[in-house]
Structures are given as C-alpha cells and as structure tokens.
Amino acid sequence: MLGSTRVARFERMSVGKTKLEGSKSSVDVKKPGQPGFLQKLFDIWSNVANHRNGIISWEHEGGAINVLSPERFCDEIMPHYFATDKFNAFVRQLNMYDFHKTTTNKMDHSWQHQWFKKDRPDLLVHIERKKSVKKGVVRSASARNRSR
C-alpha cells in the first residue's frame, strides 16, 4: 500500500526527453559523461518559448547566448533547471566552463564559447570544466619527482 505517497510516472516525449506526469515542461535526460549544466544550458536556449518571452536570445547567428532580462531569467527560468535562482551563480558556472563575455559592457549579459552553438548539441562534448589550481602549489614534474 502506497498510502499518501505519490508514485511519479514518466512519459516518453521524444529521443532523450522525458516528462514528469503532470508537469508543464520537459527536461532532457542527462547524457552519460556530459555535464548537467551544459545540457541544461543548451535546453534553455533551445526552448523557443524563452525567446518569444523576451528573456533570452541567441546572438551572432547562434554563436553567443544573451540574457535580455536577468530578473525574469532568475524568476521564470532558473528555478525550473537549477537549484538556485541567483544570477551570479549562473555566471560563475559559465565562467567555470570557459564562456567569455562578448563585450566589456557590464550591462550586457552575452557570452560565447567556441563549442556552444545553436542547433549543435553534438559540440557540447568538447566543452570541459576548467581545472582548479591551488594557489602557490604549482610545481613542475621534475620538482615533484625530486621530493619523493
């Protein structure tokens, strides 16, 4: 007996997509070996409704992403994809995957990555998270070998 516990059932939408029964949106299933952030990012920018609502857009013929309304992005999109709704956390993730701002204007929220392109999810496998380096602990291979 399940009591008041609800059992979630998934319905197949299309290749790689599932929809939680009763939910309004579909979310791509994370592909093996592919970072969840990148898949979610691609899903967000692939959702035509987000563009029609004036929240986000593709720039430079699909070579850059643009957040037109950071406030609405945080309120209306981020809660559906991420555990946080803080714009700074989103920007930090972009930086960790080596996305670069397209201008120096602080009011412009547009980023690009050589492997993040409109209609090209196959390129996501080339994007890697930056490696963290501890400050002041960078040693050459020969120095590591001498210390053994």
Short mmCIF file of N, CA, C and O in Angstrom, two decimals:
data_model
loop_
_atom_site.label_atom_id
_atom_site.label_comp_id
_atom_site.label_asym_id
_atom_site.label_seq_id
_atom_site.Cartn_x
_atom_site.Cartn_y
_atom_site.Cartn_z
N MET A 1 0.84 -1.18 0.00
CA MET A 1 0.00 0.00 0.00
C MET A 1 0.88 1.24 0.00
O MET A 1 1.79 1.37 0.80
N LEU A 2 0.58 2.17 -0.87
CA LEU A 2 1.39 3.38 -1.00
C LEU A 2 0.92 4.49 -0.08
O LEU A 2 1.63 5.45 0.14
N GLY A 3 -0.27 4.41 0.45
CA GLY A 3 -0.78 5.46 1.32
C GLY A 3 -0.88 6.77 0.57
O GLY A 3 -1.40 6.84 -0.52
N SER A 4 -0.34 7.82 1.17
CA SER A 4 -0.41 9.13 0.53
C SER A 4 0.79 9.40 -0.37
O SER A 4 0.91 10.47 -0.94
N THR A 5 1.70 8.45 -0.48
CA THR A 5 2.86 8.62 -1.32
C THR A 5 2.46 8.53 -2.79
O THR A 5 1.77 7.61 -3.19
N ARG A 6 2.87 9.50 -3.56
CA ARG A 6 2.56 9.52 -4.98
C ARG A 6 3.72 8.92 -5.76
O ARG A 6 4.86 9.29 -5.53
N VAL A 7 3.42 8.03 -6.65
CA VAL A 7 4.44 7.42 -7.48
C VAL A 7 4.53 8.21 -8.77
O VAL A 7 3.54 8.37 -9.48
N ALA A 8 5.70 8.76 -9.06
CA ALA A 8 5.89 9.54 -10.29
C ALA A 8 6.07 8.60 -11.46
O ALA A 8 6.81 7.64 -11.40
N ARG A 9 5.34 8.88 -12.54
CA ARG A 9 5.50 8.11 -13.76
C ARG A 9 6.02 9.03 -14.84
O ARG A 9 5.65 10.20 -14.91
N PHE A 10 6.88 8.50 -15.67
CA PHE A 10 7.47 9.27 -16.73
C PHE A 10 6.89 8.84 -18.06
O PHE A 10 6.63 7.67 -18.28
N GLU A 11 6.67 9.80 -18.92
CA GLU A 11 6.15 9.50 -20.25
C GLU A 11 7.22 9.92 -21.26
O GLU A 11 7.85 10.96 -21.12
N ARG A 12 7.44 9.09 -22.25
CA ARG A 12 8.44 9.40 -23.28
C ARG A 12 7.92 10.52 -24.16
O ARG A 12 6.82 10.47 -24.66
N MET A 13 8.74 11.55 -24.37
CA MET A 13 8.36 12.67 -25.21
C MET A 13 8.96 12.50 -26.60
O MET A 13 8.28 12.56 -27.59
N SER A 14 10.25 12.35 -26.66
CA SER A 14 10.98 12.16 -27.90
C SER A 14 12.35 11.64 -27.50
O SER A 14 12.61 11.44 -26.33
N VAL A 15 13.22 11.45 -28.45
CA VAL A 15 14.54 10.90 -28.16
C VAL A 15 15.22 11.76 -27.11
O VAL A 15 15.41 12.96 -27.28
N GLY A 16 15.59 11.15 -25.98
CA GLY A 16 16.34 11.84 -24.94
C GLY A 16 15.50 12.74 -24.05
O GLY A 16 16.03 13.38 -23.17
N LYS A 17 14.17 12.80 -24.23
CA LYS A 17 13.36 13.68 -23.40
C LYS A 17 12.37 12.87 -22.58
O LYS A 17 11.82 11.88 -23.04
N THR A 18 12.16 13.29 -21.35
CA THR A 18 11.12 12.70 -20.53
C THR A 18 10.30 13.81 -19.93
O THR A 18 10.74 14.94 -19.81
N LYS A 19 9.09 13.47 -19.57
CA LYS A 19 8.22 14.46 -18.93
C LYS A 19 7.62 13.82 -17.70
O LYS A 19 7.07 12.72 -17.76
N LEU A 20 7.75 14.49 -16.56
CA LEU A 20 7.15 14.01 -15.34
C LEU A 20 5.64 14.19 -15.48
O LEU A 20 5.18 15.27 -15.84
N GLU A 21 4.89 13.14 -15.21
CA GLU A 21 3.44 13.22 -15.39
C GLU A 21 2.88 14.39 -14.59
O GLU A 21 3.20 14.57 -13.43
N GLY A 22 2.10 15.21 -15.24
CA GLY A 22 1.50 16.36 -14.60
C GLY A 22 2.36 17.62 -14.65
O GLY A 22 1.92 18.68 -14.28
N SER A 23 3.60 17.52 -15.13
CA SER A 23 4.44 18.72 -15.21
C SER A 23 4.18 19.44 -16.51
O SER A 23 3.69 18.87 -17.46
N LYS A 24 4.54 20.71 -16.56
CA LYS A 24 4.28 21.53 -17.73
C LYS A 24 5.44 21.51 -18.72
O LYS A 24 5.28 21.89 -19.86
N SER A 25 6.63 21.12 -18.28
CA SER A 25 7.77 21.20 -19.17
C SER A 25 8.50 19.86 -19.25
O SER A 25 8.37 19.02 -18.38
N SER A 26 9.26 19.70 -20.31
CA SER A 26 10.09 18.51 -20.44
C SER A 26 11.53 18.91 -20.22
O SER A 26 11.92 20.04 -20.47
N VAL A 27 12.33 18.00 -19.72
CA VAL A 27 13.73 18.26 -19.46
C VAL A 27 14.54 17.15 -20.09
O VAL A 27 14.19 15.98 -19.96
N ASP A 28 15.59 17.50 -20.79
CA ASP A 28 16.43 16.47 -21.40
C ASP A 28 17.07 15.62 -20.33
O ASP A 28 17.51 16.12 -19.31
N VAL A 29 17.14 14.33 -20.60
CA VAL A 29 17.84 13.43 -19.71
C VAL A 29 19.33 13.65 -19.90
O VAL A 29 19.81 13.79 -21.01
N LYS A 30 20.05 13.70 -18.79
CA LYS A 30 21.49 13.94 -18.86
C LYS A 30 22.15 12.79 -19.61
O LYS A 30 21.90 11.63 -19.35
N LYS A 31 22.97 13.14 -20.56
CA LYS A 31 23.67 12.14 -21.34
C LYS A 31 24.93 11.71 -20.59
O LYS A 31 25.55 12.54 -19.95
N PRO A 32 25.30 10.43 -20.66
CA PRO A 32 26.46 9.94 -19.92
C PRO A 32 27.72 10.73 -20.26
O PRO A 32 28.01 11.00 -21.43
N GLY A 33 28.45 11.14 -19.24
CA GLY A 33 29.70 11.85 -19.44
C GLY A 33 29.55 13.31 -19.80
O GLY A 33 30.54 14.02 -19.97
N GLN A 34 28.33 13.80 -19.90
CA GLN A 34 28.11 15.20 -20.27
C GLN A 34 27.66 15.97 -19.03
O GLN A 34 26.72 15.56 -18.36
N PRO A 35 28.34 17.07 -18.71
CA PRO A 35 27.96 17.84 -17.53
C PRO A 35 26.51 18.32 -17.60
O PRO A 35 26.04 18.80 -18.64
N GLY A 36 25.80 18.18 -16.48
CA GLY A 36 24.41 18.58 -16.42
C GLY A 36 24.20 20.05 -16.73
O GLY A 36 23.22 20.42 -17.38
N PHE A 37 25.12 20.90 -16.28
CA PHE A 37 24.97 22.33 -16.53
C PHE A 37 24.93 22.63 -18.03
O PHE A 37 24.09 23.40 -18.49
N LEU A 38 25.80 22.01 -18.79
CA LEU A 38 25.86 22.27 -20.22
C LEU A 38 24.59 21.81 -20.92
O LEU A 38 24.07 22.49 -21.81
N GLN A 39 24.08 20.65 -20.53
CA GLN A 39 22.86 20.14 -21.14
C GLN A 39 21.68 21.06 -20.82
O GLN A 39 20.87 21.39 -21.68
N LYS A 40 21.60 21.49 -19.55
CA LYS A 40 20.53 22.40 -19.16
C LYS A 40 20.64 23.73 -19.90
O LYS A 40 19.64 24.29 -20.35
N LEU A 41 21.85 24.24 -20.03
CA LEU A 41 22.08 25.49 -20.73
C LEU A 41 21.60 25.38 -22.18
O LEU A 41 20.89 26.26 -22.68
N PHE A 42 21.95 24.28 -22.82
CA PHE A 42 21.52 24.07 -24.20
C PHE A 42 20.00 23.94 -24.28
O PHE A 42 19.37 24.50 -25.19
N ASP A 43 19.40 23.23 -23.33
CA ASP A 43 17.95 23.07 -23.31
C ASP A 43 17.25 24.42 -23.14
O ASP A 43 16.24 24.68 -23.79
N ILE A 44 17.77 25.26 -22.27
CA ILE A 44 17.17 26.58 -22.03
C ILE A 44 17.17 27.39 -23.32
O ILE A 44 16.16 27.96 -23.71
N TRP A 45 18.32 27.44 -24.00
CA TRP A 45 18.41 28.25 -25.21
C TRP A 45 17.73 27.59 -26.41
O TRP A 45 17.44 28.24 -27.40
N SER A 46 17.42 26.30 -26.32
CA SER A 46 16.71 25.63 -27.40
C SER A 46 15.20 25.77 -27.26
O SER A 46 14.47 25.48 -28.20
N ASN A 47 14.73 26.21 -26.10
CA ASN A 47 13.31 26.36 -25.85
C ASN A 47 12.81 27.67 -26.47
O ASN A 47 13.11 28.76 -25.99
N VAL A 48 12.05 27.56 -27.54
CA VAL A 48 11.59 28.72 -28.30
C VAL A 48 10.75 29.67 -27.45
O VAL A 48 10.79 30.89 -27.63
N ALA A 49 9.99 29.13 -26.50
CA ALA A 49 9.14 29.97 -25.65
C ALA A 49 9.96 31.00 -24.88
O ALA A 49 9.52 32.13 -24.68
N ASN A 50 11.16 30.64 -24.46
CA ASN A 50 12.01 31.58 -23.73
C ASN A 50 12.42 32.76 -24.61
O ASN A 50 12.61 33.87 -24.12
N HIS A 51 12.55 32.53 -25.89
CA HIS A 51 12.93 33.60 -26.82
C HIS A 51 11.73 34.50 -27.10
O HIS A 51 11.87 35.72 -27.15
N ARG A 52 10.56 33.90 -27.26
CA ARG A 52 9.35 34.67 -27.54
C ARG A 52 9.00 35.60 -26.38
O ARG A 52 8.44 36.65 -26.57
N ASN A 53 9.33 35.18 -25.18
CA ASN A 53 9.00 35.97 -23.99
C ASN A 53 10.00 37.09 -23.73
O ASN A 53 9.88 37.81 -22.75
N GLY A 54 11.02 37.22 -24.58
CA GLY A 54 11.99 38.30 -24.43
C GLY A 54 12.92 38.15 -23.25
O GLY A 54 13.45 39.14 -22.74
N ILE A 55 13.14 36.91 -22.82
CA ILE A 55 14.01 36.68 -21.67
C ILE A 55 15.45 36.41 -22.12
O ILE A 55 16.40 36.92 -21.53
N ILE A 56 15.60 35.61 -23.17
CA ILE A 56 16.92 35.25 -23.69
C ILE A 56 16.92 35.33 -25.21
O ILE A 56 15.86 35.41 -25.83
N SER A 57 18.11 35.26 -25.80
CA SER A 57 18.21 35.20 -27.25
C SER A 57 19.56 34.61 -27.64
O SER A 57 20.48 34.54 -26.83
N TRP A 58 19.64 34.19 -28.89
CA TRP A 58 20.92 33.82 -29.49
C TRP A 58 21.47 35.08 -30.14
O TRP A 58 20.72 35.87 -30.71
N GLU A 59 22.75 35.26 -30.09
CA GLU A 59 23.40 36.41 -30.74
C GLU A 59 24.41 35.88 -31.75
O GLU A 59 24.80 34.72 -31.72
N HIS A 60 24.88 36.76 -32.60
CA HIS A 60 25.94 36.44 -33.56
C HIS A 60 25.64 35.16 -34.34
O HIS A 60 26.45 34.24 -34.39
N GLU A 61 24.42 35.11 -34.88
CA GLU A 61 23.98 33.97 -35.70
C GLU A 61 24.14 32.63 -35.00
O GLU A 61 24.58 31.65 -35.58
N GLY A 62 23.80 32.60 -33.72
CA GLY A 62 23.83 31.35 -32.96
C GLY A 62 25.17 31.05 -32.33
O GLY A 62 25.37 29.96 -31.80
N GLY A 63 26.08 32.01 -32.34
CA GLY A 63 27.40 31.78 -31.75
C GLY A 63 27.56 32.31 -30.35
O GLY A 63 28.60 32.10 -29.71
N ALA A 64 26.53 32.97 -29.81
CA ALA A 64 26.60 33.52 -28.46
C ALA A 64 25.20 33.50 -27.85
O ALA A 64 24.20 33.53 -28.55
N ILE A 65 25.16 33.43 -26.53
CA ILE A 65 23.90 33.46 -25.80
C ILE A 65 23.77 34.80 -25.10
O ILE A 65 24.76 35.40 -24.69
N ASN A 66 22.52 35.27 -24.98
CA ASN A 66 22.28 36.57 -24.38
C ASN A 66 21.11 36.47 -23.42
O ASN A 66 20.07 35.91 -23.77
N VAL A 67 21.29 37.00 -22.21
CA VAL A 67 20.20 37.10 -21.25
C VAL A 67 19.69 38.53 -21.36
O VAL A 67 20.36 39.47 -20.96
N LEU A 68 18.51 38.69 -21.93
CA LEU A 68 17.94 40.02 -22.16
C LEU A 68 17.37 40.62 -20.87
O LEU A 68 17.41 41.83 -20.68
N SER A 69 16.83 39.77 -20.02
CA SER A 69 16.24 40.22 -18.76
C SER A 69 16.72 39.32 -17.63
O SER A 69 16.11 38.29 -17.34
N PRO A 70 17.82 39.70 -16.96
CA PRO A 70 18.34 38.87 -15.86
C PRO A 70 17.30 38.62 -14.76
O PRO A 70 17.25 37.51 -14.21
N GLU A 71 16.47 39.61 -14.44
CA GLU A 71 15.47 39.44 -13.39
C GLU A 71 14.47 38.35 -13.76
O GLU A 71 14.18 37.45 -12.97
N ARG A 72 13.93 38.43 -14.97
CA ARG A 72 12.97 37.43 -15.43
C ARG A 72 13.63 36.06 -15.61
O ARG A 72 13.02 35.02 -15.37
N PHE A 73 14.89 36.05 -16.05
CA PHE A 73 15.63 34.80 -16.19
C PHE A 73 15.70 34.09 -14.84
O PHE A 73 15.45 32.89 -14.75
N CYS A 74 16.03 34.84 -13.79
CA CYS A 74 16.13 34.27 -12.45
C CYS A 74 14.77 33.81 -11.92
O CYS A 74 14.68 32.76 -11.27
N ASP A 75 13.73 34.58 -12.19
CA ASP A 75 12.40 34.27 -11.67
C ASP A 75 11.67 33.19 -12.45
O ASP A 75 10.99 32.35 -11.87
N GLU A 76 11.82 33.20 -13.78
CA GLU A 76 10.98 32.35 -14.61
C GLU A 76 11.68 31.13 -15.21
O GLU A 76 11.01 30.16 -15.57
N ILE A 77 12.99 31.17 -15.33
CA ILE A 77 13.69 30.05 -15.98
C ILE A 77 14.56 29.26 -15.02
O ILE A 77 14.46 28.03 -14.94
N MET A 78 15.41 29.95 -14.27
CA MET A 78 16.36 29.24 -13.41
C MET A 78 15.72 28.24 -12.44
O MET A 78 16.24 27.13 -12.30
N PRO A 79 14.61 28.56 -11.78
CA PRO A 79 14.02 27.59 -10.85
C PRO A 79 13.61 26.27 -11.49
O PRO A 79 13.54 25.25 -10.82
N HIS A 80 13.38 26.27 -12.80
CA HIS A 80 12.99 25.03 -13.49
C HIS A 80 14.18 24.15 -13.85
O HIS A 80 14.01 22.98 -14.19
N TYR A 81 15.38 24.71 -13.80
CA TYR A 81 16.56 23.97 -14.24
C TYR A 81 17.64 23.83 -13.17
O TYR A 81 18.42 22.88 -13.20
N PHE A 82 17.72 24.78 -12.25
CA PHE A 82 18.84 24.81 -11.30
C PHE A 82 18.33 24.87 -9.86
O PHE A 82 17.20 25.28 -9.61
N ALA A 83 19.21 24.51 -8.93
CA ALA A 83 18.87 24.54 -7.50
C ALA A 83 18.87 25.96 -6.94
O ALA A 83 18.39 26.18 -5.85
N THR A 84 19.42 26.90 -7.68
CA THR A 84 19.48 28.28 -7.23
C THR A 84 18.84 29.20 -8.26
O THR A 84 18.73 28.84 -9.43
N ASP A 85 18.43 30.35 -7.81
CA ASP A 85 17.90 31.35 -8.74
C ASP A 85 18.75 32.62 -8.71
O ASP A 85 18.30 33.69 -9.05
N LYS A 86 20.00 32.48 -8.32
CA LYS A 86 20.93 33.61 -8.24
C LYS A 86 21.69 33.76 -9.56
O LYS A 86 22.36 32.83 -10.01
N PHE A 87 21.59 34.95 -10.15
CA PHE A 87 22.24 35.20 -11.44
C PHE A 87 23.76 35.06 -11.34
O PHE A 87 24.40 34.54 -12.25
N ASN A 88 24.34 35.51 -10.21
CA ASN A 88 25.79 35.40 -10.03
C ASN A 88 26.25 33.94 -10.06
O ASN A 88 27.34 33.64 -10.57
N ALA A 89 25.46 33.03 -9.52
CA ALA A 89 25.81 31.60 -9.55
C ALA A 89 25.78 31.09 -10.99
O ALA A 89 26.64 30.28 -11.37
N PHE A 90 24.83 31.54 -11.77
CA PHE A 90 24.75 31.16 -13.18
C PHE A 90 25.99 31.66 -13.94
O PHE A 90 26.62 30.91 -14.68
N VAL A 91 26.37 32.91 -13.71
CA VAL A 91 27.54 33.49 -14.36
C VAL A 91 28.81 32.74 -13.93
O VAL A 91 29.68 32.46 -14.75
N ARG A 92 28.89 32.37 -12.66
CA ARG A 92 30.05 31.62 -12.16
C ARG A 92 30.17 30.28 -12.89
O ARG A 92 31.26 29.85 -13.27
N GLN A 93 29.04 29.62 -13.13
CA GLN A 93 29.06 28.35 -13.87
C GLN A 93 29.54 28.57 -15.31
O GLN A 93 30.34 27.79 -15.83
N LEU A 94 29.06 29.64 -15.95
CA LEU A 94 29.53 29.94 -17.31
C LEU A 94 31.04 30.13 -17.31
O LEU A 94 31.74 29.61 -18.19
N ASN A 95 31.55 30.85 -16.33
CA ASN A 95 33.00 31.08 -16.24
C ASN A 95 33.76 29.78 -16.01
O ASN A 95 34.84 29.59 -16.57
N MET A 96 33.19 28.88 -15.21
CA MET A 96 33.88 27.60 -14.95
C MET A 96 33.98 26.74 -16.20
O MET A 96 34.86 25.89 -16.30
N TYR A 97 33.09 26.96 -17.15
CA TYR A 97 33.15 26.22 -18.41
C TYR A 97 33.75 27.06 -19.53
O TYR A 97 33.59 26.76 -20.70
N ASP A 98 34.43 28.12 -19.15
CA ASP A 98 35.23 28.94 -20.06
C ASP A 98 34.41 29.70 -21.10
O ASP A 98 34.87 29.94 -22.21
N PHE A 99 33.20 30.12 -20.73
CA PHE A 99 32.43 31.03 -21.57
C PHE A 99 33.01 32.43 -21.35
O PHE A 99 33.45 32.76 -20.25
N HIS A 100 33.00 33.25 -22.39
CA HIS A 100 33.56 34.59 -22.30
C HIS A 100 32.50 35.62 -22.69
O HIS A 100 31.72 35.39 -23.62
N LYS A 101 32.50 36.75 -21.97
CA LYS A 101 31.59 37.83 -22.32
C LYS A 101 31.96 38.34 -23.71
O LYS A 101 33.11 38.37 -24.08
N THR A 102 30.95 38.75 -24.46
CA THR A 102 31.20 39.22 -25.82
C THR A 102 31.58 40.70 -25.85
O THR A 102 32.12 41.17 -26.84
N THR A 103 31.28 41.44 -24.78
CA THR A 103 31.66 42.84 -24.69
C THR A 103 32.16 43.14 -23.29
O THR A 103 32.00 42.34 -22.37
N THR A 104 32.73 44.32 -23.11
CA THR A 104 33.18 44.73 -21.78
C THR A 104 32.10 45.52 -21.05
O THR A 104 32.29 45.90 -19.90
N ASN A 105 30.97 45.75 -21.69
CA ASN A 105 29.86 46.47 -21.08
C ASN A 105 29.24 45.62 -19.98
O ASN A 105 28.74 44.52 -20.24
N LYS A 106 29.26 46.13 -18.74
CA LYS A 106 28.73 45.36 -17.61
C LYS A 106 27.22 45.13 -17.70
O LYS A 106 26.70 44.21 -17.10
N MET A 107 26.53 45.97 -18.45
CA MET A 107 25.07 45.83 -18.59
C MET A 107 24.69 44.80 -19.66
O MET A 107 23.54 44.41 -19.77
N ASP A 108 25.65 44.37 -20.45
CA ASP A 108 25.41 43.38 -21.49
C ASP A 108 25.63 42.00 -20.90
O ASP A 108 26.67 41.73 -20.29
N HIS A 109 24.67 41.11 -21.05
CA HIS A 109 24.75 39.77 -20.48
C HIS A 109 24.81 38.76 -21.62
O HIS A 109 23.90 37.96 -21.82
N SER A 110 25.90 38.81 -22.38
CA SER A 110 26.07 37.96 -23.54
C SER A 110 27.41 37.23 -23.43
O SER A 110 28.43 37.84 -23.14
N TRP A 111 27.38 35.91 -23.65
CA TRP A 111 28.58 35.08 -23.55
C TRP A 111 28.71 34.19 -24.79
O TRP A 111 27.73 33.86 -25.44
N GLN A 112 29.94 33.77 -25.03
CA GLN A 112 30.17 32.84 -26.13
C GLN A 112 31.20 31.80 -25.73
O GLN A 112 31.99 32.01 -24.81
N HIS A 113 31.14 30.69 -26.40
CA HIS A 113 32.12 29.60 -26.24
C HIS A 113 32.28 28.99 -27.63
O HIS A 113 31.30 28.82 -28.36
N GLN A 114 33.50 28.68 -27.98
CA GLN A 114 33.74 28.17 -29.34
C GLN A 114 32.96 26.89 -29.64
O GLN A 114 32.71 26.58 -30.80
N TRP A 115 32.57 26.12 -28.62
CA TRP A 115 31.88 24.86 -28.86
C TRP A 115 30.40 24.90 -28.47
O TRP A 115 29.74 23.87 -28.48
N PHE A 116 29.87 26.06 -28.12
CA PHE A 116 28.46 26.18 -27.78
C PHE A 116 27.77 26.95 -28.89
O PHE A 116 27.89 28.17 -29.00
N LYS A 117 27.07 26.23 -29.75
CA LYS A 117 26.45 26.81 -30.95
C LYS A 117 24.99 26.39 -31.07
O LYS A 117 24.63 25.27 -30.70
N LYS A 118 24.19 27.27 -31.61
CA LYS A 118 22.77 27.00 -31.83
C LYS A 118 22.60 25.76 -32.72
O LYS A 118 23.30 25.60 -33.71
N ASP A 119 21.67 24.89 -32.33
CA ASP A 119 21.34 23.68 -33.08
C ASP A 119 22.49 22.69 -33.22
O ASP A 119 22.49 21.85 -34.12
N ARG A 120 23.49 22.78 -32.33
CA ARG A 120 24.64 21.86 -32.41
C ARG A 120 24.93 21.20 -31.05
O ARG A 120 25.99 21.41 -30.45
N PRO A 121 24.01 20.39 -30.51
CA PRO A 121 24.26 19.74 -29.23
C PRO A 121 25.43 18.76 -29.30
O PRO A 121 26.02 18.43 -28.27
N ASP A 122 25.77 18.32 -30.49
CA ASP A 122 26.89 17.39 -30.66
C ASP A 122 28.23 18.02 -30.26
O ASP A 122 29.18 17.31 -29.95
N LEU A 123 28.31 19.34 -30.24
CA LEU A 123 29.56 20.02 -29.90
C LEU A 123 29.80 20.12 -28.39
O LEU A 123 30.91 20.41 -27.96
N LEU A 124 28.76 19.87 -27.59
CA LEU A 124 28.89 20.00 -26.14
C LEU A 124 29.97 19.10 -25.55
O LEU A 124 30.56 19.45 -24.53
N VAL A 125 30.24 17.98 -26.18
CA VAL A 125 31.25 17.05 -25.65
C VAL A 125 32.65 17.66 -25.64
O VAL A 125 33.53 17.19 -24.92
N HIS A 126 32.86 18.73 -26.39
CA HIS A 126 34.17 19.38 -26.45
C HIS A 126 34.39 20.40 -25.32
O HIS A 126 35.49 20.88 -25.14
N ILE A 127 33.32 20.73 -24.61
CA ILE A 127 33.42 21.73 -23.55
C ILE A 127 33.80 21.04 -22.24
O ILE A 127 33.13 20.10 -21.82
N GLU A 128 34.87 21.51 -21.64
CA GLU A 128 35.33 20.94 -20.38
C GLU A 128 35.34 22.00 -19.29
O GLU A 128 35.57 23.17 -19.56
N ARG A 129 35.10 21.55 -18.08
CA ARG A 129 35.17 22.44 -16.94
C ARG A 129 36.64 22.79 -16.68
O ARG A 129 37.52 21.94 -16.82
N LYS A 130 36.88 24.04 -16.30
CA LYS A 130 38.26 24.46 -16.01
C LYS A 130 38.79 23.65 -14.84
O LYS A 130 38.07 23.32 -13.91
N LYS A 131 40.05 23.34 -14.90
CA LYS A 131 40.72 22.62 -13.82
C LYS A 131 41.04 23.60 -12.71
O LYS A 131 41.52 24.71 -12.97
N SER A 132 40.80 23.21 -11.46
CA SER A 132 41.14 24.10 -10.35
C SER A 132 42.61 23.92 -10.00
O SER A 132 43.14 22.81 -10.01
N VAL A 133 43.26 25.02 -9.71
CA VAL A 133 44.67 25.00 -9.35
C VAL A 133 44.80 25.69 -8.00
O VAL A 133 44.32 26.81 -7.81
N LYS A 134 45.42 24.99 -7.03
CA LYS A 134 45.63 25.60 -5.72
C LYS A 134 46.68 26.69 -5.84
O LYS A 134 47.73 26.49 -6.45
N LYS A 135 46.40 27.82 -5.24
CA LYS A 135 47.33 28.95 -5.31
C LYS A 135 48.60 28.63 -4.55
O LYS A 135 48.58 28.13 -3.43
N GLY A 136 49.74 28.92 -5.18
CA GLY A 136 51.04 28.75 -4.54
C GLY A 136 51.53 27.32 -4.47
O GLY A 136 52.54 27.05 -3.85
N VAL A 137 50.84 26.38 -5.07
CA VAL A 137 51.24 24.98 -5.00
C VAL A 137 51.59 24.44 -6.38
O VAL A 137 51.70 23.25 -6.56
N VAL A 138 51.77 25.29 -7.34
CA VAL A 138 52.11 24.84 -8.69
C VAL A 138 53.56 24.43 -8.69
O VAL A 138 54.45 25.21 -8.38
N ARG A 139 53.81 23.14 -9.02
CA ARG A 139 55.17 22.62 -9.05
C ARG A 139 55.39 21.89 -10.36
O ARG A 139 54.48 21.27 -10.90
N SER A 140 56.57 21.94 -10.84
CA SER A 140 56.89 21.23 -12.08
C SER A 140 56.99 19.73 -11.80
O SER A 140 57.14 19.31 -10.66
N ALA A 141 56.93 18.94 -12.86
CA ALA A 141 57.04 17.49 -12.72
C ALA A 141 58.39 17.11 -12.13
O ALA A 141 58.48 16.19 -11.31
N SER A 142 59.46 17.79 -12.53
CA SER A 142 60.78 17.45 -12.01
C SER A 142 60.88 17.76 -10.50
O SER A 142 61.51 17.03 -9.76
N ALA A 143 60.23 18.82 -10.06
CA ALA A 143 60.24 19.15 -8.64
C ALA A 143 59.46 18.11 -7.84
O ALA A 143 59.87 17.74 -6.73
N ARG A 144 58.36 17.59 -8.38
CA ARG A 144 57.59 16.55 -7.71
C ARG A 144 58.42 15.28 -7.61
O ARG A 144 58.40 14.59 -6.59
N ASN A 145 59.15 14.94 -8.66
CA ASN A 145 59.96 13.73 -8.65
C ASN A 145 61.10 13.81 -7.65
O ASN A 145 61.46 12.84 -7.03
N ARG A 146 61.71 15.00 -7.48
CA ARG A 146 62.81 15.17 -6.52
C ARG A 146 62.33 15.02 -5.09
O ARG A 146 63.09 14.60 -4.23
N SER A 147 61.08 15.36 -4.81
CA SER A 147 60.58 15.32 -3.43
C SER A 147 60.20 13.92 -2.98
O SER A 147 59.87 13.73 -1.84
N ARG A 148 60.25 12.94 -3.85
CA ARG A 148 59.88 11.55 -3.49
C ARG A 148 61.00 10.82 -2.84
O ARG A 148 62.09 10.89 -2.93
#
